[in-house]
Short mmCIF file of C-alpha atoms and ligand atoms in Angstrom, two decimals:
data_model
loop_
_atom_site.label_atom_id
_atom_site.label_comp_id
_atom_site.label_asym_id
_atom_site.label_seq_id
_atom_site.Cartn_x
_atom_site.Cartn_y
_atom_site.Cartn_z
CA MET A 945 -12.86 31.37 25.53
CA ILE A 946 -9.53 29.70 24.99
CA GLU A 947 -10.23 28.56 21.40
CA VAL A 948 -11.08 32.11 20.31
CA ARG A 949 -7.93 33.48 21.96
CA LEU A 950 -5.74 30.83 20.35
CA TYR A 951 -7.40 31.45 16.99
CA ALA A 952 -6.72 35.18 17.33
CA ALA A 953 -3.13 34.60 18.47
CA GLN A 954 -2.54 32.23 15.53
CA ARG A 955 -3.76 34.81 13.00
CA LEU A 956 -2.01 37.76 14.63
CA SER A 957 1.30 35.90 14.86
CA ALA A 958 0.86 34.83 11.20
CA MET A 959 0.37 38.48 10.21
CA VAL A 960 3.61 39.34 12.00
CA LEU A 961 5.44 36.34 10.53
CA ALA A 962 4.46 36.98 6.90
CA PRO A 963 6.48 40.20 6.31
CA LEU A 964 9.32 38.97 8.53
CA VAL A 965 9.64 35.71 6.58
CA ILE A 966 9.76 37.68 3.31
CA ALA A 967 12.38 40.09 4.70
CA HIS A 968 14.33 37.10 6.01
CA LEU A 969 14.32 35.39 2.61
CA ILE A 970 15.40 38.55 0.78
CA LEU A 971 18.16 39.04 3.34
CA ILE A 972 19.38 35.48 2.83
CA LEU A 973 19.56 36.04 -0.94
CA LEU A 974 21.48 39.29 -0.47
CA ALA A 975 23.75 37.92 2.25
CA VAL A 976 24.97 34.91 0.27
CA GLU A 977 26.00 37.11 -2.68
CA GLY A 978 29.77 36.93 -2.82
CA GLY A 979 30.06 34.27 -0.11
CA LEU A 980 28.75 33.96 3.42
CA THR A 981 31.05 34.46 6.38
CA ALA A 982 30.37 34.58 10.12
CA ALA A 983 32.25 37.86 10.33
CA GLU A 984 29.98 39.44 7.74
CA ILE A 985 26.84 38.41 9.67
CA LEU A 986 28.19 39.50 13.04
CA ASP A 987 29.29 42.80 11.51
CA ARG A 988 25.71 43.52 10.61
CA THR A 989 24.06 42.31 13.81
CA ARG A 990 26.45 43.15 16.68
CA GLY A 991 25.08 45.95 18.81
CA SER A 992 22.22 46.63 16.39
CA VAL A 993 18.94 47.42 18.15
CA GLY A 994 17.13 47.14 14.82
CA TRP A 995 18.26 43.58 14.10
CA ALA A 996 17.73 42.63 17.75
CA LEU A 997 14.12 43.75 17.45
CA PHE A 998 13.69 42.12 14.02
CA TYR A 999 14.90 38.71 15.16
CA GLY A 1000 13.42 39.05 18.65
CA VAL A 1001 9.91 39.69 17.32
CA PHE A 1002 10.44 36.91 14.73
CA VAL A 1003 11.31 34.41 17.47
CA LEU A 1004 8.40 35.48 19.66
CA ALA A 1005 5.90 35.25 16.81
CA ALA A 1006 7.18 31.80 15.79
CA ALA A 1007 7.13 30.62 19.42
CA ILE A 1008 3.44 31.61 19.61
CA HIS A 1009 2.44 30.49 16.13
CA ALA A 1010 4.02 27.04 15.81
CA PRO A 1011 2.70 25.44 19.05
CA ILE A 1012 -0.88 26.57 18.34
CA GLY A 1013 -0.65 25.09 14.86
CA LEU A 1014 0.94 21.90 16.13
CA ARG A 1015 -1.82 21.58 18.74
CA ASN A 1016 -4.39 21.49 15.91
CA VAL A 1017 -2.34 18.98 13.97
CA ILE A 1018 -2.00 16.73 17.04
CA ARG A 1019 -5.71 16.88 17.81
CA GLU A 1020 -6.62 16.04 14.23
CA HIS A 1021 -4.08 13.36 13.45
CA THR A 1022 -3.31 11.59 16.72
CA SER A 1023 -5.42 10.29 19.57
CA TRP A 1024 -3.52 12.53 21.98
CA ARG A 1025 -6.06 14.75 23.79
CA GLY A 1026 -6.64 16.91 26.82
CA GLU A 1027 -4.64 19.12 29.10
CA VAL A 1028 -1.41 17.19 28.59
CA VAL A 1029 -1.33 18.33 24.93
CA ASP A 1030 -1.82 21.96 26.00
CA LYS A 1031 0.96 21.67 28.56
CA ALA A 1032 3.30 20.07 26.03
CA MET A 1033 2.55 22.89 23.59
CA ILE A 1034 3.24 25.55 26.23
CA GLY A 1035 6.52 23.74 26.86
CA LEU A 1036 7.28 23.77 23.11
CA GLY A 1037 6.54 27.50 22.95
CA ILE A 1038 8.91 28.21 25.84
CA LEU A 1039 11.57 25.96 24.30
CA LEU A 1040 11.31 27.70 20.91
CA PHE A 1041 11.45 31.10 22.59
CA MET A 1042 14.53 30.16 24.65
CA LEU A 1043 16.42 28.56 21.76
CA GLY A 1044 15.54 31.42 19.41
CA GLY A 1045 16.24 34.04 22.06
CA ARG A 1046 19.64 32.52 22.75
CA ALA A 1047 20.50 32.64 19.04
CA VAL A 1048 19.41 36.29 18.80
CA LEU A 1049 21.48 37.23 21.85
CA ALA A 1050 24.48 35.39 20.41
CA VAL A 1051 24.52 37.46 17.21
CA VAL A 1052 23.49 40.79 18.73
CA VAL A 1053 25.33 41.04 22.05
CA GLY A 1054 29.10 41.28 22.20
CA MET B 683 -60.25 -8.40 -4.35
CA THR B 684 -56.90 -9.61 -5.36
CA VAL B 685 -54.21 -7.11 -5.92
CA THR B 686 -52.97 -7.40 -9.44
CA GLU B 687 -49.76 -6.07 -10.85
CA THR B 688 -51.48 -2.98 -12.26
CA ASP B 689 -53.31 -2.14 -9.02
CA ARG B 690 -50.12 -1.70 -7.09
CA PRO B 691 -48.86 1.79 -6.54
CA ALA B 692 -46.37 2.83 -9.15
CA GLU B 693 -43.00 1.41 -8.33
CA ILE B 694 -40.31 3.98 -7.87
CA GLY B 695 -37.71 1.67 -9.26
CA SER B 696 -39.55 0.86 -12.47
CA GLU B 697 -41.08 3.94 -14.06
CA PRO B 698 -41.68 3.65 -17.72
CA GLY B 699 -38.64 4.71 -19.68
CA SER B 700 -36.56 3.28 -22.38
CA GLU B 701 -34.16 0.63 -21.27
CA THR B 702 -30.68 1.49 -22.32
CA GLY B 703 -28.59 -1.50 -21.32
CA THR B 704 -27.54 -2.51 -17.84
CA LEU B 705 -25.45 -1.15 -14.99
CA THR B 706 -23.10 -3.00 -12.71
CA VAL B 707 -23.88 -1.82 -9.21
CA GLU B 708 -21.79 -2.70 -6.18
CA VAL B 709 -23.65 -2.18 -2.93
CA TRP B 710 -22.24 -2.27 0.57
CA ARG B 711 -23.82 -5.04 2.66
CA GLY B 712 -23.56 -5.45 6.41
CA LYS B 713 -22.07 -3.15 9.00
CA ASP B 714 -18.39 -2.21 9.45
CA ASP B 715 -17.05 -5.64 8.55
CA GLY B 716 -19.33 -6.11 5.57
CA ARG B 717 -18.58 -6.55 1.86
CA PHE B 718 -19.72 -5.31 -1.52
CA GLN B 719 -22.42 -7.26 -3.32
CA SER B 720 -22.70 -6.86 -7.05
CA PHE B 721 -26.00 -6.47 -8.92
CA THR B 722 -26.88 -6.07 -12.57
CA VAL B 723 -29.60 -3.44 -12.88
CA PRO B 724 -31.46 -2.29 -15.99
CA HIS B 725 -30.45 1.24 -16.97
CA ARG B 726 -33.36 3.52 -17.79
CA ALA B 727 -33.62 7.07 -18.98
CA ASN B 728 -33.68 9.70 -16.21
CA GLN B 729 -32.94 7.08 -13.58
CA THR B 730 -31.70 8.28 -10.19
CA VAL B 731 -29.31 6.49 -7.86
CA LEU B 732 -32.22 6.04 -5.43
CA ASP B 733 -34.19 4.36 -8.25
CA ILE B 734 -31.31 1.90 -8.59
CA VAL B 735 -31.24 1.08 -4.88
CA THR B 736 -35.02 0.70 -4.84
CA TRP B 737 -34.92 -1.55 -7.91
CA ILE B 738 -32.38 -3.78 -6.17
CA GLN B 739 -34.52 -4.01 -3.04
CA ARG B 740 -37.71 -4.74 -4.97
CA HIS B 741 -36.28 -7.18 -7.51
CA ALA B 742 -33.04 -8.65 -6.27
CA GLU B 743 -32.39 -8.29 -2.56
CA PRO B 744 -35.45 -7.62 -0.36
CA ALA B 745 -33.29 -7.50 2.78
CA LEU B 746 -31.32 -4.45 1.57
CA ALA B 747 -31.54 -1.68 4.18
CA TYR B 748 -31.56 1.95 3.05
CA ARG B 749 -33.40 5.14 3.88
CA PHE B 750 -35.51 7.56 1.88
CA ALA B 751 -38.78 9.41 2.20
CA CYS B 752 -39.66 12.30 -0.11
CA ARG B 753 -37.79 11.29 -3.31
CA VAL B 754 -37.73 14.95 -4.36
CA GLY B 755 -34.82 16.47 -2.45
CA VAL B 756 -36.71 17.82 0.53
CA CYS B 757 -36.44 15.43 3.46
CA GLY B 758 -32.69 14.86 3.49
CA SER B 759 -32.87 11.16 4.33
CA CYS B 760 -31.44 9.49 1.22
CA ALA B 761 -27.78 10.53 1.31
CA MET B 762 -25.21 7.84 0.46
CA THR B 763 -21.69 7.62 -0.88
CA VAL B 764 -21.86 7.15 -4.64
CA ASN B 765 -18.64 6.32 -6.47
CA GLY B 766 -16.71 7.79 -3.56
CA LYS B 767 -18.64 11.03 -3.14
CA PRO B 768 -21.45 11.90 -0.74
CA ARG B 769 -24.68 12.68 -2.60
CA TRP B 770 -28.44 12.96 -2.20
CA THR B 771 -29.38 9.87 -4.15
CA CYS B 772 -32.96 10.87 -5.05
CA ARG B 773 -31.76 13.84 -7.10
CA THR B 774 -28.60 12.31 -8.47
CA HIS B 775 -29.00 11.08 -12.03
CA VAL B 776 -27.22 7.85 -12.78
CA GLY B 777 -26.07 9.22 -16.12
CA LYS B 778 -24.08 11.90 -14.34
CA VAL B 779 -22.25 9.69 -11.87
CA ALA B 780 -21.87 6.24 -13.40
CA GLU B 781 -18.36 5.50 -14.62
CA ASP B 782 -18.39 3.08 -17.58
CA GLY B 783 -21.78 1.75 -16.49
CA HIS B 784 -20.44 1.15 -13.01
CA LEU B 785 -21.78 2.38 -9.67
CA ARG B 786 -20.43 1.74 -6.18
CA ILE B 787 -22.90 2.66 -3.44
CA GLU B 788 -21.81 2.86 0.21
CA PRO B 789 -23.24 4.33 3.41
CA LEU B 790 -22.46 7.95 4.25
CA ARG B 791 -19.00 8.59 5.70
CA ASN B 792 -18.30 9.94 9.22
CA LEU B 793 -21.37 8.38 10.84
CA PRO B 794 -21.78 4.97 12.53
CA ARG B 795 -23.00 2.32 10.13
CA LEU B 796 -26.18 0.44 11.05
CA LYS B 797 -26.81 -1.96 8.18
CA ASP B 798 -26.09 -1.87 4.46
CA LEU B 799 -26.69 1.73 3.31
CA ALA B 800 -28.29 3.05 6.51
CA VAL B 801 -26.21 5.03 9.00
CA ASP B 802 -27.06 6.19 12.49
CA MET B 803 -27.74 9.94 12.24
CA THR B 804 -27.81 10.40 16.04
CA PRO B 805 -24.29 11.90 16.39
CA PHE B 806 -25.12 14.30 13.54
CA PHE B 807 -28.18 15.66 15.33
CA GLU B 808 -26.45 15.63 18.72
CA LYS B 809 -23.90 18.00 17.20
CA TRP B 810 -26.70 20.32 16.07
CA GLN B 811 -27.82 20.45 19.68
CA ALA B 812 -24.25 20.91 20.95
CA ALA B 813 -23.93 23.88 18.57
CA GLU B 814 -27.15 25.35 20.07
CA GLY B 815 -28.77 24.71 16.71
CA ARG B 816 -32.25 25.34 18.03
CA PHE B 817 -34.44 28.40 18.28
CA HIS B 818 -34.62 30.17 21.66
CA PRO B 819 -37.95 31.96 21.82
CA THR B 820 -38.21 35.32 23.57
CA LYS B 821 -41.93 35.97 23.14
CA THR B 822 -45.22 34.27 23.87
CA ARG B 823 -48.24 33.76 21.62
CA HIS B 824 -49.74 36.90 23.17
CA ASP B 825 -47.00 39.20 21.91
CA PRO B 826 -47.29 40.83 18.51
CA LEU B 827 -45.29 39.24 15.67
CA SER B 828 -41.78 40.57 15.14
CA THR B 829 -41.26 42.63 12.06
CA ILE B 830 -38.08 41.54 10.30
CA SER B 831 -36.92 43.36 7.23
CA PRO B 832 -36.04 40.82 4.54
CA SER B 833 -33.42 43.21 3.22
CA SER B 834 -31.51 43.62 6.50
CA ALA B 835 -27.94 42.30 6.41
CA LYS B 836 -28.60 39.89 9.27
CA ARG B 837 -31.73 38.43 7.68
CA LYS B 838 -29.91 38.02 4.37
CA ALA B 839 -27.09 36.16 6.15
CA ALA B 840 -29.62 33.89 7.88
CA ASP B 841 -31.58 33.33 4.66
CA ALA B 842 -28.44 32.26 2.82
CA GLY B 843 -28.08 29.24 5.09
CA ILE B 844 -31.68 28.49 6.04
CA GLU B 845 -32.56 25.95 3.35
CA CYS B 846 -30.52 23.13 4.88
CA ILE B 847 -32.34 19.80 4.58
CA ASN B 848 -30.17 18.03 7.24
CA CYS B 849 -28.98 15.47 4.74
CA GLY B 850 -25.51 15.06 6.29
CA VAL B 851 -23.73 15.25 2.93
CA CYS B 852 -21.45 18.08 4.06
CA HIS B 853 -20.77 16.26 7.35
CA ALA B 854 -19.62 13.25 5.31
CA ALA B 855 -17.56 15.43 2.97
CA CYS B 856 -15.64 17.21 5.75
CA ASP B 857 -12.19 15.85 6.56
CA VAL B 858 -12.07 17.67 9.89
CA VAL B 859 -15.17 15.74 10.98
CA ALA B 860 -13.30 12.54 10.05
CA TRP B 861 -10.16 13.61 11.93
CA ASN B 862 -11.57 15.24 15.05
CA ASP B 863 -14.44 13.51 16.89
CA ASP B 864 -15.22 16.75 18.74
CA TYR B 865 -15.74 18.83 15.61
CA LEU B 866 -19.34 20.03 15.32
CA GLY B 867 -19.21 19.94 11.53
CA PRO B 868 -20.48 22.19 8.74
CA ALA B 869 -24.22 21.51 9.06
CA ALA B 870 -24.45 22.23 12.79
CA LEU B 871 -22.27 25.33 12.47
CA ASN B 872 -24.25 26.54 9.46
CA ARG B 873 -27.41 26.20 11.55
CA ALA B 874 -25.79 28.10 14.43
CA TRP B 875 -24.88 30.88 11.99
CA THR B 876 -28.50 31.25 10.84
CA LEU B 877 -29.59 31.52 14.48
CA VAL B 878 -27.05 34.11 15.64
CA ASN B 879 -28.30 36.20 12.71
CA ASP B 880 -31.95 35.68 13.60
CA GLU B 881 -33.18 38.81 15.33
CA ARG B 882 -35.94 36.84 17.08
CA ASP B 883 -33.57 34.32 18.63
CA GLY B 884 -32.78 34.86 22.29
CA GLY B 885 -29.82 32.49 22.48
CA LYS B 886 -27.06 34.39 20.67
CA ARG B 887 -24.73 34.50 23.67
CA THR B 888 -25.11 30.77 24.43
CA GLY B 889 -24.91 30.07 20.70
CA LEU B 890 -21.63 31.90 20.27
CA ASP B 891 -20.22 30.20 23.37
CA ALA B 892 -21.31 26.79 22.09
CA VAL B 893 -19.49 27.20 18.77
CA SER B 894 -16.37 28.64 20.44
CA ARG B 895 -15.54 25.56 22.48
CA SER B 896 -12.98 22.94 21.53
CA GLY B 897 -14.21 21.39 18.26
CA GLY B 898 -16.22 24.50 17.41
CA CYS B 899 -15.98 26.88 14.45
CA HIS B 900 -12.27 27.59 15.01
CA SER B 901 -11.43 24.00 14.04
CA CYS B 902 -12.62 24.58 10.46
CA HIS B 903 -9.81 24.88 7.89
CA SER B 904 -12.01 26.62 5.32
CA HIS B 905 -11.11 24.10 2.62
CA GLY B 906 -14.67 24.16 1.34
CA SER B 907 -15.42 20.49 0.78
CA CYS B 908 -18.82 21.10 2.40
CA VAL B 909 -19.62 23.84 -0.12
CA GLU B 910 -18.49 21.64 -2.99
CA HIS B 911 -20.86 18.82 -2.01
CA CYS B 912 -23.90 20.50 -0.45
CA PRO B 913 -26.72 19.46 -2.78
CA VAL B 914 -28.81 22.57 -2.15
CA GLY B 915 -25.89 24.89 -2.83
CA LEU B 916 -25.40 26.26 0.67
CA ASN B 917 -22.07 27.67 1.79
CA PRO B 918 -21.33 26.46 5.34
CA THR B 919 -17.71 27.70 5.02
CA ARG B 920 -18.96 31.27 4.71
CA GLY B 921 -21.20 30.91 7.75
CA ILE B 922 -18.37 29.35 9.77
CA ALA B 923 -16.07 32.23 8.77
CA GLY B 924 -18.83 34.55 9.99
CA LEU B 925 -18.95 32.75 13.35
CA LYS B 926 -15.16 33.05 13.68
CA ARG B 927 -15.42 36.76 12.90
CA MET B 928 -18.24 37.22 15.39
CA SER B 929 -16.29 35.40 18.10
CA LEU B 930 -13.27 37.65 17.47
CA VAL B 931 -15.46 40.74 17.74
CA GLY B 932 -16.84 39.30 20.96
CA LEU B 933 -13.31 38.82 22.26
CA LEU B 934 -12.32 42.39 21.39
CA THR B 935 -15.45 43.98 22.84
CA GLY B 936 -15.22 41.82 25.96
CA ASP B 937 -18.52 40.25 25.02
CA ALA B 938 -17.03 36.74 24.87
CA GLY B 939 -14.01 35.29 26.51
C1 HEM C 698 4.61 33.52 6.35
C2 HEM C 698 4.39 33.27 7.59
C3 HEM C 698 3.24 32.41 8.05
C4 HEM C 698 1.90 32.60 7.82
C5 HEM C 698 1.23 33.70 7.03
C6 HEM C 698 1.20 31.50 8.48
C7 HEM C 698 -0.18 31.34 8.51
C8 HEM C 698 -0.83 30.30 9.09
C9 HEM C 698 -2.27 30.16 9.21
C10 HEM C 698 -3.30 31.15 8.72
C11 HEM C 698 -2.51 28.97 9.81
C12 HEM C 698 -3.88 28.39 10.15
C13 HEM C 698 -4.33 27.39 9.13
C14 HEM C 698 -5.65 26.77 9.51
O1 HEM C 698 -6.01 26.72 10.69
O2 HEM C 698 -6.35 26.30 8.61
C15 HEM C 698 -1.25 28.35 10.09
C16 HEM C 698 -1.07 27.11 10.65
C17 HEM C 698 0.14 26.59 11.02
N1 HEM C 698 1.38 27.19 10.95
FE1 HEM C 698 1.76 28.94 10.04
N2 HEM C 698 2.12 30.68 9.07
C18 HEM C 698 3.37 31.20 8.84
C19 HEM C 698 4.59 30.70 9.26
C20 HEM C 698 4.73 29.57 10.02
C21 HEM C 698 6.00 29.11 10.57
C22 HEM C 698 7.33 29.84 10.41
C23 HEM C 698 5.73 27.94 11.21
C24 HEM C 698 6.65 27.01 11.96
C25 HEM C 698 7.57 27.43 12.78
C26 HEM C 698 4.31 27.65 11.07
C27 HEM C 698 3.66 26.56 11.57
C28 HEM C 698 2.31 26.32 11.46
C29 HEM C 698 1.67 25.10 11.88
C30 HEM C 698 2.31 23.87 12.50
C31 HEM C 698 0.30 25.27 11.59
C32 HEM C 698 -0.82 24.26 11.81
C33 HEM C 698 -1.28 23.69 10.51
C34 HEM C 698 -2.77 23.86 10.32
O3 HEM C 698 -3.48 24.26 11.27
O4 HEM C 698 -3.23 23.60 9.22
N3 HEM C 698 3.73 28.67 10.32
N4 HEM C 698 -0.23 29.17 9.65
S1 SF4 C 699 -14.75 24.33 5.09
FE1 SF4 C 699 -14.72 23.71 7.27
S2 SF4 C 699 -16.67 22.68 7.60
FE2 SF4 C 699 -16.39 22.83 5.35
S3 SF4 C 699 -15.47 20.88 4.79
FE3 SF4 C 699 -13.77 22.30 5.21
S4 SF4 C 699 -13.26 22.05 7.38
FE4 SF4 C 699 -15.24 21.07 7.04
S1 SF4 C 700 -25.63 22.21 4.65
FE1 SF4 C 700 -26.16 21.23 2.69
S2 SF4 C 700 -25.03 19.29 2.71
FE2 SF4 C 700 -25.05 20.04 4.81
S3 SF4 C 700 -26.79 19.02 5.78
FE3 SF4 C 700 -27.51 21.02 5.03
S4 SF4 C 700 -28.30 20.62 2.98
FE4 SF4 C 700 -27.08 18.83 3.55
S1 FES C 701 -35.50 11.09 -0.38
FE1 FES C 701 -35.88 13.05 0.52
S2 FES C 701 -34.10 14.15 -0.05
FE2 FES C 701 -33.81 12.29 -1.08
#
């Protein structure tokens, strides 16, 4: 059943997101200490498999989590219903994954 | 024989009791495009909100439409919105809910209005059916009775939700019901939970499927407004969480999906 699968995917992706969001916030606090430069960021991320995985999984989890959540919000707060909503949400998931993936590649590759 | 005042059955709205001033009561009149009508009603000791409505119908406005039957919190027919909250009016003391001697009584939320304080309960009961909220027998009268241990975990889970009186208070209290027409609502899902835990019920598979569709248990946000308002103290949120858990187990074991 699709609703059960989406429910499970929403919770699983949330469980993945929670520690990543915390790590992300801590990293932001540490990174801005003493000024933030592009060179400093790229120094850390370029060629790093670890950071590629960290941000890659982050993007994937967000691309799964956000459209499922938005689907619920749409169904509760607008009169938009049916397959067209599902298709739009699949589109949003792909868009988030591509935009996020492109950003990850940009800081990791090269 | 002529019926005198004393021969008439005791009036619900006028039991003996000390009068302690008056109440200003605003009552919804009409259907969706109605208006509030104001009444001044004598305030008596131990008076319930249903007593107030009955007093108005008997003494001030005979055309007032409302619903009740048992007057003792059993039948579930008297629910209304009282000062903004859904309540069973027959067991709600005026003293507890009146604000500065003021009451505002409206029909229950989230159900189609019929007239004045009466709503159409049909969608509420249709959702019970959509949630497979009915017993599916597996035996005939010729089979021996099932032996169910009252201390088994399943029976305890079913017992915790079994005392529902179908009043619709939780249905009116739930925002998801208001937002999503498809949502089965706390009462129907609570009923489904009692059935999937009933060892005698033969419809567990269909039951779990029914509550896993769009608008089923997964639409619940667990915010607990149903628990807060249920007059008999049931916890539909817990039952709905149980259904979600059961559906996940079904997904993992390949039993649902
Ligand atoms: C710390 C990480 C996160 C956790 C633990 C988390 C957890 C959850 C949970 C459990 C729900 C379901 C709520 C419900 O159905 O009642 C949810 C809904 C939602 N999440 Fe997240 N989430 C996280 C991060 C995110 C992020 C980063 C986004 C956006 C990109 C997001 C967007 C949404 C949306 C739009 C909903 C739907 C709102 C709702 O159903 O009430 N979440 N989240
Ligand atoms: S816990 Fe679920 S069923 Fe109860 S009021 Fe909230 S959304 Fe509705
Ligand atoms: S669960 Fe409680 S509030 Fe809901 S219909 Fe049953 S008795 Fe009424
Ligand atoms: S009249 Fe029966 S529950 Fe109130």
